[in-house]
Each structure stands twice: as C-alpha cells, then as structure tokens.
Coordinates of C-alpha atoms (C1' of nucleotides) in Angstrom, one line a residue:
Chain O
M1 CA -143.4 -21.5 8.0
A2 CA -139.7 -22.5 7.9
E3 CA -138.7 -18.9 7.0
R4 CA -135.1 -19.3 8.0
L5 CA -134.5 -22.6 6.2
Y6 CA -133.7 -20.7 2.9
S7 CA -130.0 -20.1 4.0
L8 CA -129.6 -23.6 5.2
K9 CA -130.9 -25.0 1.9
A10 CA -128.5 -22.6 0.1
E11 CA -125.6 -23.9 2.1
F12 CA -126.5 -27.4 1.4
F13 CA -126.7 -26.8 -2.3
K14 CA -123.4 -24.9 -2.1
A15 CA -121.7 -28.1 -0.7
L16 CA -123.0 -30.0 -3.7
A17 CA -121.9 -27.3 -6.2
H18 CA -118.6 -28.8 -7.3
P19 CA -117.9 -31.5 -9.8
T20 CA -115.5 -33.3 -7.6
R21 CA -118.0 -33.4 -4.8
V22 CA -120.7 -34.7 -7.0
R23 CA -118.3 -37.4 -8.2
I24 CA -117.6 -38.4 -4.6
L25 CA -121.3 -38.8 -3.9
E26 CA -121.8 -40.8 -7.0
Q27 CA -119.0 -43.0 -5.9
L28 CA -120.7 -43.4 -2.6
R29 CA -123.8 -45.0 -4.2
Q30 CA -121.8 -48.2 -4.1
G31 CA -121.4 -47.9 -0.3
E32 CA -118.6 -47.0 2.1
K33 CA -115.3 -46.0 0.6
C34 CA -112.0 -44.9 2.1
V35 CA -110.1 -41.8 1.0
C36 CA -107.5 -43.9 -0.8
E37 CA -110.2 -45.3 -3.1
F38 CA -111.3 -41.8 -4.1
I39 CA -107.7 -40.9 -4.9
E40 CA -107.5 -43.8 -7.2
D41 CA -110.9 -43.4 -8.9
L42 CA -111.0 -39.6 -9.1
E43 CA -107.3 -39.3 -10.0
L44 CA -106.8 -36.2 -7.8
E45 CA -104.3 -35.2 -5.1
Q46 CA -105.1 -36.5 -1.6
P47 CA -105.2 -33.1 0.1
N48 CA -107.7 -31.8 -2.5
I49 CA -110.0 -34.8 -1.9
S50 CA -109.8 -34.3 1.8
Q51 CA -110.8 -30.8 1.5
H52 CA -113.8 -31.7 -0.6
L53 CA -114.7 -34.3 2.0
A54 CA -114.4 -31.7 4.7
V55 CA -116.9 -29.6 2.9
L56 CA -119.4 -32.5 2.6
R57 CA -118.7 -33.5 6.2
K58 CA -119.3 -29.9 7.6
E59 CA -122.8 -30.0 5.9
D60 CA -123.5 -33.4 7.4
I61 CA -123.8 -34.9 3.9
V62 CA -121.3 -37.6 4.6
V63 CA -120.0 -39.1 7.8
S64 CA -116.8 -40.9 8.5
R65 CA -115.6 -43.8 10.5
K66 CA -112.0 -44.9 11.2
E67 CA -110.9 -48.5 10.6
G68 CA -107.2 -48.9 11.3
L69 CA -105.2 -46.4 9.2
K70 CA -108.1 -45.8 6.9
V71 CA -111.1 -43.5 7.2
L72 CA -114.3 -44.8 5.6
Y73 CA -116.9 -42.4 4.3
R74 CA -120.5 -42.8 3.6
V75 CA -123.6 -40.7 2.9
K76 CA -125.6 -39.8 6.0
H77 CA -128.9 -39.4 4.3
P78 CA -129.7 -41.8 1.4
E79 CA -132.2 -39.2 0.1
I80 CA -129.3 -37.4 -1.3
F81 CA -129.3 -40.0 -4.1
Q82 CA -132.8 -39.1 -5.0
V83 CA -131.8 -35.5 -5.2
L84 CA -128.9 -36.5 -7.6
D85 CA -131.3 -38.7 -9.6
L86 CA -133.9 -35.9 -9.9
V87 CA -131.3 -33.4 -11.1
G88 CA -130.0 -36.0 -13.4
G89 CA -133.3 -36.4 -14.9
I90 CA -133.9 -32.7 -15.4
L91 CA -130.6 -32.3 -17.1
T92 CA -131.0 -35.4 -19.3
Q93 CA -134.4 -33.9 -20.3
E94 CA -132.8 -30.7 -21.0
I95 CA -130.2 -32.1 -23.1
A96 CA -132.7 -34.2 -25.1
T97 CA -134.9 -31.2 -26.0
T98 CA -131.8 -29.2 -26.9
M99 CA -130.7 -32.0 -29.2
A100 CA -134.1 -32.2 -30.7
E101 CA -134.1 -28.4 -31.4
L102 CA -130.7 -28.7 -33.1
Q103 CA -132.3 -31.5 -35.2
G104 CA -135.1 -29.3 -36.1
L105 CA -132.7 -26.4 -37.1
Q106 CA -130.7 -29.0 -39.1
G107 CA -133.8 -30.0 -41.0
K108 CA -134.8 -26.4 -41.8
V109 CA -131.3 -25.5 -43.1
E110 CA -131.3 -28.6 -45.3
S111 CA -134.8 -28.0 -46.7
K112 CA -133.7 -24.5 -47.6
G113 CA -130.7 -26.0 -49.3
S114 CA -128.5 -23.2 -48.3
Chain J
M1 CA -122.3 -44.0 -17.9
A2 CA -123.0 -40.3 -17.9
E3 CA -119.4 -39.5 -17.1
R4 CA -119.6 -35.9 -18.0
L5 CA -122.8 -35.2 -16.2
Y6 CA -120.9 -34.3 -13.1
S7 CA -120.0 -30.7 -14.1
L8 CA -123.5 -30.1 -15.3
K9 CA -124.9 -31.4 -12.0
A10 CA -122.6 -29.1 -10.1
E11 CA -123.4 -26.1 -12.2
F12 CA -127.1 -26.8 -11.5
F13 CA -126.5 -27.0 -7.8
K14 CA -124.4 -23.8 -8.1
A15 CA -127.4 -22.1 -9.4
L16 CA -129.5 -23.1 -6.4
A17 CA -126.7 -22.2 -3.9
H18 CA -128.0 -18.8 -2.8
P19 CA -130.6 -17.9 -0.3
T20 CA -132.3 -15.4 -2.5
R21 CA -132.6 -17.9 -5.4
V22 CA -134.0 -20.5 -3.0
R23 CA -136.5 -18.0 -1.8
I24 CA -137.5 -17.2 -5.5
L25 CA -138.1 -20.8 -6.2
E26 CA -140.1 -21.3 -3.1
Q27 CA -142.3 -18.3 -4.2
L28 CA -142.7 -19.9 -7.6
R29 CA -144.5 -23.0 -6.0
Q30 CA -147.5 -20.8 -6.1
G31 CA -147.2 -20.4 -9.9
E32 CA -146.1 -17.7 -12.2
K33 CA -144.8 -14.4 -10.7
C34 CA -143.5 -11.2 -12.1
V35 CA -140.4 -9.5 -11.0
C36 CA -142.3 -6.7 -9.3
E37 CA -143.9 -9.3 -7.0
F38 CA -140.5 -10.6 -6.1
I39 CA -139.3 -7.2 -5.2
E40 CA -142.3 -6.8 -2.8
D41 CA -142.1 -10.2 -1.2
L42 CA -138.2 -10.5 -0.9
E43 CA -137.7 -6.8 -0.2
L44 CA -134.6 -6.6 -2.2
E45 CA -133.4 -4.1 -4.9
Q46 CA -134.8 -4.8 -8.4
P47 CA -131.4 -5.2 -10.1
N48 CA -130.4 -7.7 -7.5
I49 CA -133.4 -9.8 -8.1
S50 CA -133.0 -9.6 -11.9
Q51 CA -129.4 -10.8 -11.5
H52 CA -130.5 -13.8 -9.5
L53 CA -133.2 -14.5 -12.0
A54 CA -130.6 -14.4 -14.7
V55 CA -128.7 -17.1 -12.9
L56 CA -131.7 -19.3 -12.8
R57 CA -132.6 -18.6 -16.3
K58 CA -129.1 -19.5 -17.6
E59 CA -129.4 -22.9 -16.0
D60 CA -132.9 -23.4 -17.5
I61 CA -134.4 -23.6 -14.0
V62 CA -136.9 -20.8 -14.8
V63 CA -138.4 -19.5 -17.9
S64 CA -139.9 -16.2 -18.5
R65 CA -142.7 -14.7 -20.6
K66 CA -143.5 -11.1 -21.4
E67 CA -147.0 -9.7 -20.7
G68 CA -147.2 -6.0 -21.4
L69 CA -144.7 -4.3 -19.3
K70 CA -144.2 -7.2 -17.0
V71 CA -142.1 -10.3 -17.3
L72 CA -143.6 -13.4 -15.7
Y73 CA -141.4 -16.2 -14.4
R74 CA -142.1 -19.8 -13.7
V75 CA -140.1 -22.9 -13.1
K76 CA -139.3 -25.0 -16.1
H77 CA -139.2 -28.4 -14.4
P78 CA -141.5 -29.0 -11.6
E79 CA -139.2 -31.7 -10.3
I80 CA -137.2 -28.9 -8.8
F81 CA -139.8 -28.7 -6.0
Q82 CA -139.2 -32.4 -5.2
V83 CA -135.4 -31.5 -4.9
L84 CA -136.4 -28.6 -2.5
D85 CA -138.6 -30.8 -0.6
L86 CA -136.0 -33.6 -0.2
V87 CA -133.3 -31.2 1.0
G88 CA -135.9 -29.6 3.3
G89 CA -136.6 -33.0 4.8
I90 CA -132.9 -33.8 5.3
L91 CA -132.3 -30.5 7.0
T92 CA -135.4 -30.8 9.2
Q93 CA -134.2 -34.2 10.2
E94 CA -130.7 -32.9 10.9
I95 CA -132.0 -30.1 13.1
A96 CA -134.3 -32.5 15.0
T97 CA -131.4 -34.8 15.9
T98 CA -129.2 -31.9 16.8
M99 CA -131.9 -30.6 19.1
A100 CA -132.4 -34.1 20.6
E101 CA -128.6 -34.4 21.3
L102 CA -128.7 -31.0 23.1
Q103 CA -131.5 -32.2 25.2
G104 CA -129.5 -35.3 26.0
L105 CA -126.6 -33.2 27.1
Q106 CA -128.9 -30.9 29.1
G107 CA -130.2 -34.0 30.9
K108 CA -126.6 -35.2 31.7
V109 CA -125.6 -31.9 33.1
E110 CA -128.7 -31.6 35.3
S111 CA -128.3 -35.2 36.6
K112 CA -124.7 -34.4 37.5
G113 CA -126.2 -31.4 39.3
S114 CA -123.1 -29.2 38.4
Chain Q
dT1 C1' -142.3 11.6 -30.4
dC2 C1' -141.4 12.0 -25.4
dC3 C1' -142.3 10.2 -20.8
dT4 C1' -143.0 6.6 -17.4
dT5 C1' -142.9 2.1 -15.8
dA6 C1' -140.8 -2.6 -15.6
dT7 C1' -136.9 -5.2 -16.2
dA8 C1' -132.1 -6.2 -17.7
dT9 C1' -127.2 -5.3 -18.0
dG10 C1' -122.4 -3.4 -17.0
dC11 C1' -118.9 -2.3 -13.8
dG12 C1' -116.0 -2.2 -9.5
dA13 C1' -115.0 -3.4 -4.8
dA14 C1' -115.4 -6.8 -1.1
dT15 C1' -115.8 -11.4 -0.1
dT16 C1' -115.5 -16.3 -0.9
dT17 C1' -113.8 -20.6 -3.1
dC18 C1' -110.4 -23.4 -5.3
dT19 C1' -106.0 -25.5 -5.9
dG20 C1' -101.3 -26.8 -4.9
dC21 C1' -97.9 -27.3 -1.7
dA22 C1' -96.1 -27.8 2.9
dT23 C1' -97.0 -29.6 7.1
dA24 C1' -99.5 -31.7 11.0
dT25 C1' -101.8 -35.6 13.1
dA26 C1' -102.9 -40.4 14.0
dT27 C1' -102.4 -45.3 13.7
dT28 C1' -99.8 -49.4 12.9
dA29 C1' -95.4 -52.0 12.3
dG30 C1' -90.8 -52.8 13.6
Chain B
dC1 C1' -89.4 -45.2 20.5
dT2 C1' -88.9 -44.5 15.4
dA3 C1' -90.5 -45.1 10.8
dA4 C1' -94.0 -45.5 7.5
dT5 C1' -98.7 -45.1 5.9
dA6 C1' -103.2 -42.7 5.6
dT7 C1' -105.5 -38.6 6.1
dA8 C1' -106.3 -33.7 7.7
dT9 C1' -105.3 -28.9 8.0
dG10 C1' -102.9 -24.2 7.1
dC11 C1' -101.7 -20.9 3.8
dA12 C1' -101.1 -18.0 -0.6
dG13 C1' -102.4 -16.6 -4.9
dA14 C1' -105.8 -17.0 -8.6
dA15 C1' -110.5 -17.3 -10.0
dA16 C1' -115.4 -16.7 -9.3
dT17 C1' -119.6 -14.6 -6.7
dT18 C1' -122.1 -11.0 -4.7
dC19 C1' -124.0 -6.5 -4.1
dG20 C1' -124.9 -1.8 -4.9
dC21 C1' -125.1 1.6 -8.2
dA22 C1' -125.4 3.6 -12.7
dT23 C1' -127.4 2.9 -17.0
dA24 C1' -129.5 0.5 -21.0
dT25 C1' -133.6 -1.5 -23.1
dA26 C1' -138.4 -2.3 -24.0
dA27 C1' -143.4 -1.5 -23.9
dG28 C1' -147.3 1.5 -23.2
dG29 C1' -149.5 5.9 -22.7
dA30 C1' -150.0 11.1 -23.7

DNA sequence: TCCTTATATGCGAATTTCTGCATATATTAG
DNA sequence: CTAATATATGCAGAAATTCGCATATAAGGA
C-alpha cells in the first residue's frame, strides 16, 4: 500500500524545510500575495525569494497567476495550513515541557541552596 | 506572534525530509519497534538506520527506551501521523489530477486521430 | 573477565542546497 | 520601438547532507 509514496512525502517535506519558505507560507494564510509584498515583508532580495517560490511551485505547494506586471501566489492545497498548525502545536508543546523541566531544575538548585 | 518559530518549523520539516525517515515513521504507526526490526523491514545497513534515528531523536520526533540489549523507538507526538496523513492526502490528490489531465490529453490526441 | 549481540558514533568523499550577483524575460508606459 | 518595472533564471563558491565503512559503547552470557 502506497509503497513509493515515501520519496514523494520526503520531497514534499524538503520543500517546507527552510525558514524562508515557512515564512512565505505563513504569509499566504492571509490569501494571495505578489512577490513584491514578500520582498517588503520578509526583507530579502528579490532573486532569493523567487528561488524559494520556485521550490514551492515545483512541489505544487503554491500556484501563481499573472496580473499585469505582478505575479500573485497562493497555496494550492489549504491542508498545508493544517500541517503547519500541527507542527506548530508539537513545537509549542515541546517548548512548554522544556521550560517546565528547566523550572524544575531551578527549583532543585534553589532548594539545595548551592 | 510566534515570530521565531519559523526556523524551528523548518528544522522539524528537515528532519522529515528523507525517504528513510518517512519510512521509519510509517513503521512506527504500529507502535514501538527496535532498531533490529527496522534493519529487517527497511533492508538498510544498521549504522545508516541509527544515523536517521539520531536525526529524528534530535528533533524530539521519536524517543527511545532500552530493554536488555535492544533499544525500542516510538514517536513522541502522535500528531506526527496526522501530518503524514495530510501530506499523503495532498499528494494523492495531486497524483489523481495529474493522471486525469493525462487522460484528457490522451483523449484529445485520439480524437484528432494523429 | 572475555566474548557476543545490539546499537551508536566518527570520518571522508560525493552530492545537494543556499546565497549573492549578474542577467534574462515579460508586461506596460511613453 | 524604447524604457522602466516586476519577476525569473543561470552560475559559482560556501555550507550542509548522505552513505559507507571503521570503530566505539553497552548489556548479557559463559
């Protein structure tokens, strides 16, 4: 069952595996955006952003549409936001328990009155 | 809001961005497994599998537990399976539309009777 | 203690990815 | 047609990943 989907899934994750591309997707939660807006919001060089958009496009994560001089991008599958949310939840949980552990350590050190 | 979570999310995705690691996680749907079982099922060298497990461990995606000579692995956050399922769904959908498009082309060619 | 089994880690070469810069393409204005 | 704007692509060097192989560690048995 779906034996060769592994590589496809890995490729998909690879496309998501860069801070800039995650930021681009988070921006797209608000709907269509043109490259010029990414440049402003992300404060990166235009060629750099275009390259990252190309990666997302190649994996069919985003699709583009021309409107005059501008090119508007949007996510192709809204489920991607659920993926981002799930991972965000896992990470938040992880951070919370790490902080709790640190607090625990802190308490121990204090009670020992080093 | 959560401005510095981007890099963490990217790191997380990077840990998932390899066919072998995806396969490992799919195996873990069935519960705890020891390294020796991965070796059998994935047909890869032991050091290779250990390296991939180390990547997943570093990102807290899996946790390990010793039992005698063996080390048993399991996923730490079951939500990871929802992530895999969502991506699987997106990809299946993508493949389906691609195939439909190919069929459409096929039809056109045939009707033109090249 | 010594050996065996199970797993982890270190290292080097090949491959891939990233970034910055230069440049190409495309659309609209003049 | 020419210039200007918006975006995409090509390329080179630096950095990160991957795999195979050798080796280290750790637990259990003789």
